[in-house]
Amino acid sequence: MGMNPTVKDIAAKLNLSTSTVSRALTDHPDVKKETKRLVLKLARELDYQPNPIALSLKKNRTYILGVIIPETSISFFSKAISGIQEVASKAGYQVMICSSHDSVDIERQNVQTLLNSRVDGLIISVSRETQDVNHLARILDKRLPTVFFDRICEELQSTQVVADNFAITFRATEHLITTGRKRIAYIAGPQNLYNSRKRLEGYKAALQKYKLPIDDDLIIASHYEGENVKTYTDYLFNLNRQIDAIFAINDRTAIEMIHLIKQRQVKVPEDIAVVGFNNERFSAFFDPPLSSIDHPAFEMGKTATELLLQHIADDQFPIQKKVIKSDLIIRESSFKS
Amino acid sequence: MGMNPTVKDIAAKLNLSTSTVSRALTDHPDVKKETKRLVLKLARELDYQPNPIALSLKKNRTYILGVIIPETSISFFSKAISGIQEVASKAGYQVMICSSHDSVDIERQNVQTLLNSRVDGLIISVSRETQDVNHLARILDKRLPTVFFDRICEELQSTQVVADNFAITFRATEHLITTGRKRIAYIAGPQNLYNSRKRLEGYKAALQKYKLPIDDDLIIASHYEGENVKTYTDYLFNLNRQIDAIFAINDRTAIEMIHLIKQRQVKVPEDIAVVGFNNERFSAFFDPPLSSIDHPAFEMGKTATELLLQHIADDQFPIQKKVIKSDLIIRESSFKS
DNA sequence: TAAGGGAACGATCCCGGGATCGTTCCCAGA
DNA sequence: TCTGGGAACGATCCCGGGATCGTTCCCTTA
């Protein structure tokens, strides 16, 4: 059978006590060299591996990090997961991932599940629905090391890793304005999300800097899914406001919009400039190549994990708020030289 | 502090023994109703949760499934992970994911890590480099329930979940042929992968059925990354073979190729029809909309997990080989009515 | 020669639960 | 009055390791 060998097995075969075997395996000085040799040899033969569960029970540490995100298959989060895993595995930690599917109820369950699993720390990006944060406050009450990233809760006193949402949206809007655009539609994300709020603020601030009016009709409170992209597009055209640019909350929306715009015989970027968000890999090959904001998903995952590990290693590690810089990538969809 | 309460804590506060508390919590008949009430009440107040590590140690089960895949951020695998997690969490299992980054060495480490973690079962999609399968055979030797999916090892006697690679590639090639294409280039994946082999066979079989020559010059043994897409494209054009169709191993390659083809003032689909693989969400909005094969990632993850759970529940559960049907989605990049 | 001391090992306990013993105590029946 | 039996609970052991005790020896030194 595939039973894993234990110190007891080794001890029995060598007529030793488990204590001696255990000491030999940890290279304790109280064991004769010859005995150590015998033990190590047999351990190798049996492919002995100490049972991590027994160690967890004893040390009250699992070497598992919990991760709660809205959806594993969203590209931003899957990249963040890569970053998390890279740092975690190098430090000898495993990662346990739960998706909330953007539901607070499931998020609550996830919290419970991971607390039960006795993870050593948590990395969280909250669901779109999350308003009440009691279940998250409970984690902090338990003093479980926790880092929020990307979709954070401003009201919680905890370490956070965010992108420079305001600055980058400001910059992208400024890019559109300085290349001659005046009526820039903005497809916003849900406004209960920190990210979406900051980004919208950046957009508005840029308009104000250049003394352009803020027209609420041009701001669409989208949801991330994009099922309604056609509705938004129709709405914007029916406004008859001579829109000359669109800033969309993500590349998928931007690309679907360009598709719909082209169907109306309107040209991108000549008539309407388009900027997306996330810089998906395919965006560079779109027609026209899509200008987009490179959201540093992998980097954020890495940073969040590094901070979490420091929290785990040191109780007194101070709460931090790290900002990871995004990058504006200008392609032909917004500017043709 | 955030210490988790134990039966011992409850027992102390109620002047009971841990045995009685334990029995009360598991609703054992040997406990007075009143005592049960007191215990359950206090357990609720303290937010008591049985320590899963202690249970794991005792029952020799972790309720964790291990997953080894090449890369979490590849869309196919991230969707598969969604499917795995959905089935697993419904059955009360957690999932532990390791990426091999398409390296055998890391894959070997992953196997070791997950075996050490004492997972209850494994779901594996092998790395691109995997030729020697000793590390995988070891798992089967240990009789650890294991399911391979998508990228399987034919030589291993184990349950497998695969797509109908041969059939769907045959069908897509047939689609190109029956719409008038005669010189169809094929961008293949690495031929040590089961998938890539089967797909290439499907392509060749379709050509044979319609008595078209199999021209090895038109078959490119690509790697998945796509950094060399430009090289491939240049190569195909320099062949001067009047290629009229391209079947690419994935949508990203297909889209980049279309981009490069259009730069040469060649029209898609009029001059060259293009079909991709994976049906990424953005592919429908590309210009022209990309024909692609819908690879059932989520479904495969689900099925693999269901089979794994059955293996875990029943030692004698017979080895199975399940085929999940793909779908050919015809859009304008391959056929314009 | 007896005491001291270190080398090398065994025995025990702990982590947190469940399972299986064993122990009270009370009450019914002979 | 003695016994049997069940109700209700406590004590112990186990899972697999590490840590801390305790125990042999044997050898050195006063």
GROMACS .gro file of N, CA, C and O in nm, chain A residues 179-280:
model
  408
  179THR      N    1  -0.436   6.529  -2.703
  179THR     CA    2  -0.433   6.493  -2.845
  179THR      C    3  -0.562   6.540  -2.913
  179THR      O    4  -0.597   6.492  -3.020
  180GLY      N    5  -0.631   6.631  -2.845
  180GLY     CA    6  -0.739   6.701  -2.913
  180GLY      C    7  -0.881   6.657  -2.883
  180GLY      O    8  -0.976   6.706  -2.943
  181ARG      N    9  -0.898   6.563  -2.789
  181ARG     CA   10  -1.034   6.515  -2.761
  181ARG      C   11  -1.102   6.606  -2.660
  181ARG      O   12  -1.037   6.654  -2.565
  182LYS      N   13  -1.231   6.624  -2.678
  182LYS     CA   14  -1.302   6.718  -2.592
  182LYS      C   15  -1.423   6.656  -2.522
  182LYS      O   16  -1.458   6.695  -2.412
  183ARG      N   17  -1.487   6.560  -2.587
  183ARG     CA   18  -1.605   6.498  -2.526
  183ARG      C   19  -1.575   6.349  -2.506
  183ARG      O   20  -1.599   6.266  -2.592
  184ILE      N   21  -1.521   6.321  -2.388
  184ILE     CA   22  -1.470   6.188  -2.360
  184ILE      C   23  -1.570   6.110  -2.276
  184ILE      O   24  -1.595   6.146  -2.160
  185ALA      N   25  -1.626   6.005  -2.335
  185ALA     CA   26  -1.718   5.920  -2.257
  185ALA      C   27  -1.636   5.831  -2.165
  185ALA      O   28  -1.522   5.794  -2.195
  186TYR      N   29  -1.694   5.798  -2.051
  186TYR     CA   30  -1.621   5.716  -1.954
  186TYR      C   31  -1.710   5.601  -1.910
  186TYR      O   32  -1.819   5.621  -1.856
  187ILE      N   33  -1.663   5.480  -1.936
  187ILE     CA   34  -1.739   5.362  -1.893
  187ILE      C   35  -1.680   5.320  -1.759
  187ILE      O   36  -1.572   5.260  -1.752
  188ALA      N   37  -1.752   5.350  -1.653
  188ALA     CA   38  -1.699   5.329  -1.518
  188ALA      C   39  -1.734   5.191  -1.464
  188ALA      O   40  -1.827   5.126  -1.513
  189GLY      N   41  -1.660   5.146  -1.365
  189GLY     CA   42  -1.695   5.024  -1.294
  189GLY      C   43  -1.790   5.057  -1.181
  189GLY      O   44  -1.821   5.173  -1.157
  190PRO      N   45  -1.837   4.954  -1.112
  190PRO     CA   46  -1.930   4.975  -1.000
  190PRO      C   47  -1.870   5.069  -0.895
  190PRO      O   48  -1.758   5.047  -0.850
  191GLN      N   49  -1.942   5.169  -0.855
  191GLN     CA   50  -1.887   5.274  -0.772
  191GLN      C   51  -1.870   5.237  -0.624
  191GLN      O   52  -1.817   5.315  -0.545
  192ASN      N   53  -1.915   5.120  -0.587
  192ASN     CA   54  -1.885   5.079  -0.449
  192ASN      C   55  -1.744   5.021  -0.438
  192ASN      O   56  -1.691   5.002  -0.330
  193LEU      N   57  -1.683   4.995  -0.554
  193LEU     CA   58  -1.545   4.945  -0.552
  193LEU      C   59  -1.447   5.063  -0.546
  193LEU      O   60  -1.459   5.159  -0.621
  194TYR      N   61  -1.354   5.051  -0.457
  194TYR     CA   62  -1.251   5.151  -0.437
  194TYR      C   63  -1.183   5.191  -0.567
  194TYR      O   64  -1.170   5.309  -0.601
  195ASN      N   65  -1.143   5.089  -0.644
  195ASN     CA   66  -1.075   5.113  -0.771
  195ASN      C   67  -1.155   5.203  -0.863
  195ASN      O   68  -1.103   5.298  -0.920
  196SER      N   69  -1.279   5.162  -0.880
  196SER     CA   70  -1.364   5.232  -0.976
  196SER      C   71  -1.383   5.377  -0.933
  196SER      O   72  -1.383   5.468  -1.016
  197ARG      N   73  -1.397   5.399  -0.805
  197ARG     CA   74  -1.413   5.536  -0.755
  197ARG      C   75  -1.289   5.619  -0.786
  197ARG      O   76  -1.297   5.730  -0.838
  198LYS      N   77  -1.174   5.565  -0.750
  198LYS     CA   78  -1.049   5.640  -0.770
  198LYS      C   79  -1.027   5.672  -0.916
  198LYS      O   80  -0.978   5.779  -0.953
  199ARG      N   81  -1.060   5.574  -1.000
  199ARG     CA   82  -1.038   5.595  -1.142
  199ARG      C   83  -1.129   5.705  -1.194
  199ARG      O   84  -1.086   5.793  -1.270
  200LEU      N   85  -1.253   5.701  -1.153
  200LEU     CA   86  -1.347   5.804  -1.197
  200LEU      C   87  -1.300   5.942  -1.151
  200LEU      O   88  -1.309   6.041  -1.224
  201GLU      N   89  -1.246   5.946  -1.029
  201GLU     CA   90  -1.194   6.073  -0.978
  201GLU      C   91  -1.079   6.123  -1.066
  201GLU      O   92  -1.068   6.244  -1.093
  202GLY      N   93  -0.994   6.032  -1.108
  202GLY     CA   94  -0.882   6.071  -1.194
  202GLY      C   95  -0.930   6.128  -1.326
  202GLY      O   96  -0.878   6.229  -1.375
  203TYR      N   97  -1.032   6.065  -1.381
  203TYR     CA   98  -1.091   6.112  -1.506
  203TYR      C   99  -1.146   6.254  -1.488
  203TYR      O  100  -1.117   6.345  -1.566
  204LYS      N  101  -1.222   6.273  -1.380
  204LYS     CA  102  -1.283   6.404  -1.356
  204LYS      C  103  -1.177   6.511  -1.332
  204LYS      O  104  -1.188   6.623  -1.382
  205ALA      N  105  -1.076   6.472  -1.256
  205ALA     CA  106  -0.970   6.570  -1.224
  205ALA      C  107  -0.899   6.618  -1.349
  205ALA      O  108  -0.865   6.737  -1.362
  206ALA      N  109  -0.878   6.526  -1.442
  206ALA     CA  110  -0.810   6.564  -1.566
  206ALA      C  111  -0.897   6.661  -1.646
  206ALA      O  112  -0.849   6.761  -1.700
  207LEU      N  113  -1.027   6.632  -1.652
  207LEU     CA  114  -1.118   6.723  -1.723
  207LEU      C  115  -1.112   6.861  -1.660
  207LEU      O  116  -1.105   6.963  -1.730
  208GLN      N  117  -1.113   6.864  -1.527
  208GLN     CA  118  -1.112   6.992  -1.457
  208GLN      C  119  -0.984   7.069  -1.484
  208GLN      O  120  -0.986   7.190  -1.505
  209LYS      N  121  -0.872   6.995  -1.482
  209LYS     CA  122  -0.744   7.062  -1.506
  209LYS      C  123  -0.746   7.136  -1.639
  209LYS      O  124  -0.693   7.246  -1.651
  210TYR      N  125  -0.810   7.075  -1.738
  210TYR     CA  126  -0.813   7.138  -1.871
  210TYR      C  127  -0.942   7.214  -1.895
  210TYR      O  128  -0.978   7.243  -2.009
  211LYS      N  129  -1.014   7.242  -1.786
  211LYS     CA  130  -1.135   7.323  -1.792
  211LYS      C  131  -1.238   7.268  -1.891
  211LYS      O  132  -1.307   7.344  -1.961
  212LEU      N  133  -1.245   7.136  -1.895
  212LEU     CA  134  -1.351   7.075  -1.976
  212LEU      C  135  -1.469   7.043  -1.884
  212LEU      O  136  -1.449   7.011  -1.767
  213PRO      N  137  -1.591   7.053  -1.934
  213PRO     CA  138  -1.707   7.026  -1.847
  213PRO      C  139  -1.717   6.878  -1.812
  213PRO      O  140  -1.679   6.792  -1.893
  214ILE      N  141  -1.764   6.851  -1.692
  214ILE     CA  142  -1.791   6.712  -1.654
  214ILE      C  143  -1.936   6.684  -1.685
  214ILE      O  144  -2.026   6.738  -1.623
  215ASP      N  145  -1.956   6.600  -1.785
  215ASP     CA  146  -2.092   6.573  -1.831
  215ASP      C  147  -2.135   6.435  -1.781
  215ASP      O  148  -2.088   6.332  -1.829
  216ASP      N  149  -2.224   6.433  -1.683
  216ASP     CA  150  -2.264   6.305  -1.623
  216ASP      C  151  -2.327   6.210  -1.723
  216ASP      O  152  -2.324   6.089  -1.705
  217ASP      N  153  -2.384   6.266  -1.828
  217ASP     CA  154  -2.444   6.180  -1.930
  217ASP      C  155  -2.339   6.093  -1.999
  217ASP      O  156  -2.369   5.987  -2.051
  218LEU      N  157  -2.215   6.139  -1.996
  218LEU     CA  158  -2.109   6.064  -2.065
  218LEU      C  159  -2.042   5.962  -1.972
  218LEU      O  160  -1.951   5.891  -2.013
  219ILE      N  161  -2.086   5.960  -1.848
  219ILE     CA  162  -2.028   5.865  -1.753
  219ILE      C  163  -2.126   5.750  -1.732
  219ILE      O  164  -2.236   5.771  -1.681
  220ILE      N  165  -2.084   5.631  -1.771
  220ILE     CA  166  -2.172   5.516  -1.760
  220ILE      C  167  -2.126   5.426  -1.647
  220ILE      O  168  -2.010   5.385  -1.644
  221ALA      N  169  -2.217   5.400  -1.555
  221ALA     CA  170  -2.181   5.314  -1.443
  221ALA      C  171  -2.196   5.169  -1.485
  221ALA      O  172  -2.298   5.106  -1.462
  222SER      N  173  -2.093   5.118  -1.548
  222SER     CA  174  -2.101   4.983  -1.605
  222SER      C  175  -2.080   4.878  -1.498
  222SER      O  176  -2.038   4.905  -1.386
  223HIS      N  177  -2.111   4.757  -1.535
  223HIS     CA  178  -2.065   4.645  -1.455
  223HIS      C  179  -1.955   4.580  -1.536
  223HIS      O  180  -1.942   4.605  -1.656
  224TYR      N  181  -1.878   4.496  -1.470
  224TYR     CA  182  -1.761   4.446  -1.539
  224TYR      C  183  -1.794   4.349  -1.651
  224TYR      O  184  -1.715   4.328  -1.740
  225GLU      N  185  -1.908   4.289  -1.643
  225GLU     CA  186  -1.934   4.176  -1.731
  225GLU      C  187  -1.930   4.210  -1.879
  225GLU      O  188  -1.882   4.134  -1.960
  226GLY      N  189  -1.986   4.322  -1.914
  226GLY     CA  190  -1.980   4.359  -2.054
  226GLY      C  191  -2.095   4.306  -2.137
  226GLY      O  192  -2.095   4.317  -2.259
  227GLU      N  193  -2.197   4.246  -2.073
  227GLU     CA  194  -2.310   4.198  -2.153
  227GLU      C  195  -2.386   4.316  -2.212
  227GLU      O  196  -2.461   4.304  -2.305
  228ASN      N  197  -2.369   4.433  -2.149
  228ASN     CA  198  -2.449   4.546  -2.190
  228ASN      C  199  -2.373   4.644  -2.277
  228ASN      O  200  -2.414   4.757  -2.294
  229VAL      N  201  -2.262   4.600  -2.329
  229VAL     CA  202  -2.179   4.691  -2.407
  229VAL      C  203  -2.258   4.750  -2.522
  229VAL      O  204  -2.247   4.868  -2.553
  230LYS      N  205  -2.340   4.669  -2.583
  230LYS     CA  206  -2.419   4.719  -2.697
  230LYS      C  207  -2.515   4.829  -2.651
  230LYS      O  208  -2.530   4.933  -2.716
  231THR      N  209  -2.577   4.808  -2.536
  231THR     CA  210  -2.668   4.909  -2.481
  231THR      C  211  -2.594   5.040  -2.458
  231THR      O  212  -2.643   5.147  -2.493
  232TYR      N  213  -2.477   5.031  -2.397
  232TYR     CA  214  -2.400   5.151  -2.370
  232TYR      C  215  -2.367   5.225  -2.499
  232TYR      O  216  -2.378   5.347  -2.508
  233THR      N  217  -2.323   5.146  -2.598
  233THR     CA  218  -2.281   5.207  -2.723
  233THR      C  219  -2.399   5.278  -2.790
  233THR      O  220  -2.388   5.393  -2.832
  234ASP      N  221  -2.510   5.207  -2.796
  234ASP     CA  222  -2.629   5.268  -2.855
  234ASP      C  223  -2.665   5.396  -2.780
  234ASP      O  224  -2.694   5.499  -2.839
  235TYR      N  225  -2.661   5.386  -2.650
  235TYR     CA  226  -2.695   5.503  -2.567
  235TYR      C  227  -2.605   5.621  -2.600
  235TYR      O  228  -2.652   5.734  -2.621
  236LEU      N  229  -2.475   5.596  -2.609
  236LEU     CA  230  -2.380   5.705  -2.634
  236LEU      C  231  -2.405   5.769  -2.771
  236LEU      O  232  -2.397   5.891  -2.787
  237PHE      N  233  -2.436   5.687  -2.870
  237PHE     CA  234  -2.460   5.744  -3.003
  237PHE      C  235  -2.591   5.820  -3.007
  237PHE      O  236  -2.603   5.923  -3.073
  238ASN      N  237  -2.690   5.769  -2.936
  238ASN     CA  238  -2.820   5.835  -2.937
  238ASN      C  239  -2.819   5.969  -2.864
  238ASN      O  240  -2.910   6.050  -2.880
  239LEU      N  241  -2.716   5.988  -2.782
  239LEU     CA  242  -2.706   6.116  -2.709
  239LEU      C  243  -2.687   6.233  -2.805
  239LEU      O  244  -2.724   6.346  -2.773
  240ASN      N  245  -2.626   6.203  -2.920
  240ASN     CA  246  -2.596   6.310  -3.017
  240ASN      C  247  -2.509   6.419  -2.958
  240ASN      O  248  -2.537   6.537  -2.971
  241ARG      N  249  -2.406   6.378  -2.891
  241ARG     CA  250  -2.319   6.479  -2.829
  241ARG      C  251  -2.183   6.488  -2.899
  241ARG      O  252  -2.091   6.547  -2.846
  242GLN      N  253  -2.171   6.421  -3.011
  242GLN     CA  254  -2.044   6.428  -3.085
  242GLN      C  255  -1.927   6.379  -2.999
  242GLN      O  256  -1.824   6.446  -2.990
  243ILE      N  257  -1.945   6.266  -2.939
  243ILE     CA  258  -1.838   6.207  -2.858
  243ILE      C  259  -1.714   6.184  -2.945
  243ILE      O  260  -1.726   6.135  -3.057
  244ASP      N  261  -1.597   6.219  -2.895
  244ASP     CA  262  -1.477   6.196  -2.975
  244ASP      C  263  -1.377   6.103  -2.905
  244ASP      O  264  -1.266   6.083  -2.953
  245ALA      N  265  -1.415   6.051  -2.789
  245ALA     CA  266  -1.326   5.954  -2.722
  245ALA      C  267  -1.407   5.870  -2.623
  245ALA      O  268  -1.509   5.914  -2.571
  246ILE      N  269  -1.358   5.750  -2.601
  246ILE     CA  270  -1.419   5.661  -2.502
  246ILE      C  271  -1.308   5.600  -2.418
  246ILE      O  272  -1.208   5.550  -2.470
  247PHE      N  273  -1.326   5.607  -2.289
  247PHE     CA  274  -1.232   5.544  -2.196
  247PHE      C  275  -1.310   5.432  -2.128
  247PHE      O  276  -1.406   5.458  -2.057
  248ALA      N  277  -1.268   5.308  -2.151
  248ALA     CA  278  -1.347   5.195  -2.101
  248ALA      C  279  -1.276   5.127  -1.983
  248ALA      O  280  -1.154   5.126  -1.974
  249ILE      N  281  -1.356   5.066  -1.899
  249ILE     CA  282  -1.307   5.009  -1.774
  249ILE      C  283  -1.218   4.887  -1.795
  249ILE      O  284  -1.139   4.851  -1.709
  250ASN      N  285  -1.231   4.824  -1.912
  250ASN     CA  286  -1.140   4.713  -1.941
  250ASN      C  287  -1.129   4.690  -2.091
  250ASN      O  288  -1.210   4.741  -2.169
  251ASP      N  289  -1.032   4.613  -2.131
  251ASP     CA  290  -1.006   4.593  -2.272
  251ASP      C  291  -1.119   4.522  -2.344
  251ASP      O  292  -1.147   4.548  -2.460
  252ARG      N  293  -1.182   4.431  -2.273
  252ARG     CA  294  -1.287   4.356  -2.340
  252ARG      C  295  -1.401   4.449  -2.381
  252ARG      O  296  -1.453   4.442  -2.492
  253THR      N  297  -1.437   4.537  -2.289
  253THR     CA  298  -1.540   4.636  -2.320
  253THR      C  299  -1.494   4.726  -2.434
  253THR      O  300  -1.568   4.753  -2.529
  254ALA      N  301  -1.370   4.772  -2.425
  254ALA     CA  302  -1.317   4.862  -2.527
  254ALA      C  303  -1.322   4.795  -2.664
  254ALA      O  304  -1.365   4.855  -2.763
  255ILE      N  305  -1.282   4.670  -2.668
  255ILE     CA  306  -1.276   4.601  -2.796
  255ILE      C  307  -1.414   4.575  -2.854
  255ILE      O  308  -1.439   4.592  -2.973
  256GLU      N  309  -1.506   4.538  -2.766
  256GLU     CA  310  -1.642   4.516  -2.815
  256GLU      C  311  -1.700   4.648  -2.865
  256GLU      O  312  -1.771   4.652  -2.964
  257MET      N  313  -1.669   4.756  -2.796
  257MET     CA  314  -1.718   4.887  -2.837
  257MET      C  315  -1.663   4.927  -2.973
  257MET      O  316  -1.735   4.976  -3.059
  258ILE      N  317  -1.533   4.906  -2.991
  258ILE     CA  318  -1.473   4.939  -3.120
  258ILE      C  319  -1.542   4.860  -3.231
  258ILE      O  320  -1.574   4.911  -3.337
  259HIS      N  321  -1.568   4.735  -3.201
  259HIS     CA  322  -1.637   4.648  -3.296
  259HIS      C  323  -1.772   4.709  -3.335
  259HIS      O  324  -1.806   4.716  -3.453
  260LEU      N  325  -1.845   4.756  -3.234
  260LEU     CA  326  -1.978   4.813  -3.260
  260LEU      C  327  -1.967   4.948  -3.329
  260LEU      O  328  -2.051   4.983  -3.414
  261ILE      N  329  -1.865   5.025  -3.292
  261ILE     CA  330  -1.846   5.157  -3.353
  261ILE      C  331  -1.816   5.142  -3.502
  261ILE      O  332  -1.871   5.213  -3.586
  262LYS      N  333  -1.730   5.043  -3.533
  262LYS     CA  334  -1.693   5.022  -3.672
  262LYS      C  335  -1.815   4.979  -3.755
  262LYS      O  336  -1.827   5.014  -3.873
  263GLN      N  337  -1.903   4.904  -3.693
  263GLN     CA  338  -2.024   4.863  -3.763
  263GLN      C  339  -2.108   4.983  -3.804
  263GLN      O  340  -2.186   4.979  -3.898
  264ARG      N  341  -2.095   5.093  -3.729
  264ARG     CA  342  -2.170   5.215  -3.761
  264ARG      C  343  -2.094   5.303  -3.860
  264ARG      O  344  -2.128   5.418  -3.879
  265GLN      N  345  -1.989   5.250  -3.918
  265GLN     CA  346  -1.909   5.323  -4.017
  265GLN      C  347  -1.841   5.445  -3.955
  265GLN      O  348  -1.816   5.544  -4.023
  266VAL      N  349  -1.818   5.439  -3.826
  266VAL     CA  350  -1.745   5.546  -3.759
  266VAL      C  351  -1.602   5.499  -3.739
  266VAL      O  352  -1.580   5.381  -3.708
  267LYS      N  353  -1.505   5.588  -3.758
  267LYS     CA  354  -1.367   5.543  -3.758
  267LYS      C  355  -1.297   5.560  -3.622
  267LYS      O  356  -1.313   5.662  -3.556
  268VAL      N  357  -1.216   5.458  -3.591
  268VAL     CA  358  -1.132   5.464  -3.472
  268VAL      C  359  -0.987   5.464  -3.520
  268VAL      O  360  -0.949   5.376  -3.599
  269PRO      N  361  -0.904   5.560  -3.482
  269PRO     CA  362  -0.928   5.666  -3.384
  269PRO      C  363  -0.971   5.800  -3.445
  269PRO      O  364  -0.995   5.892  -3.370
  270GLU      N  365  -0.982   5.806  -3.577
  270GLU     CA  366  -1.007   5.937  -3.637
  270GLU      C  367  -1.129   6.006  -3.575
  270GLU      O  368  -1.121   6.122  -3.532
  271ASP      N  369  -1.242   5.935  -3.572
  271ASP     CA  370  -1.364   5.997  -3.519
  271ASP      C  371  -1.374   5.980  -3.368
  271ASP      O  372  -1.409   6.073  -3.296
  272ILE      N  373  -1.342   5.863  -3.323
  272ILE     CA  374  -1.349   5.836  -3.180
  272ILE      C  375  -1.222   5.763  -3.136
  272ILE      O  376  -1.186   5.659  -3.191
  273ALA      N  377  -1.156   5.818  -3.039
  273ALA     CA  378  -1.038   5.752  -2.981
  273ALA      C  379  -1.086   5.660  -2.869
  273ALA      O  380  -1.183   5.691  -2.800
  274VAL      N  381  -1.019   5.547  -2.852
  274VAL     CA  382  -1.060   5.452  -2.748
  274VAL      C  383  -0.939   5.409  -2.665
  274VAL      O  384  -0.833   5.378  -2.721
  275VAL      N  385  -0.957   5.410  -2.535
  275VAL     CA  386  -0.854   5.360  -2.444
  275VAL      C  387  -0.917   5.255  -2.354
  275VAL      O  388  -1.030   5.273  -2.306
  276GLY      N  389  -0.847   5.147  -2.333
  276GLY     CA  390  -0.899   5.041  -2.247
  276GLY      C  391  -0.822   5.033  -2.117
  276GLY      O  392  -0.746   5.123  -2.080
  277PHE      N  393  -0.843   4.924  -2.047
  277PHE     CA  394  -0.781   4.906  -1.917
  277PHE      C  395  -0.744   4.759  -1.902
  277PHE      O  396  -0.829   4.672  -1.923
  278ASN      N  397  -0.621   4.731  -1.870
  278ASN     CA  398  -0.570   4.597  -1.838
  278ASN      C  399  -0.463   4.547  -1.932
  278ASN      O  400  -0.391   4.454  -1.897
  279ASN      N  401  -0.458   4.606  -2.052
  279ASN     CA  402  -0.358   4.564  -2.149
  279ASN      C  403  -0.349   4.412  -2.163
  279ASN      O  404  -0.246   4.351  -2.137
  280GLU      N  405  -0.459   4.356  -2.206
  280GLU     CA  406  -0.460   4.212  -2.232
  280GLU      C  407  -0.362   4.182  -2.345
  280GLU      O  408  -0.334   4.268  -2.429
   0.00000   0.00000   0.00000
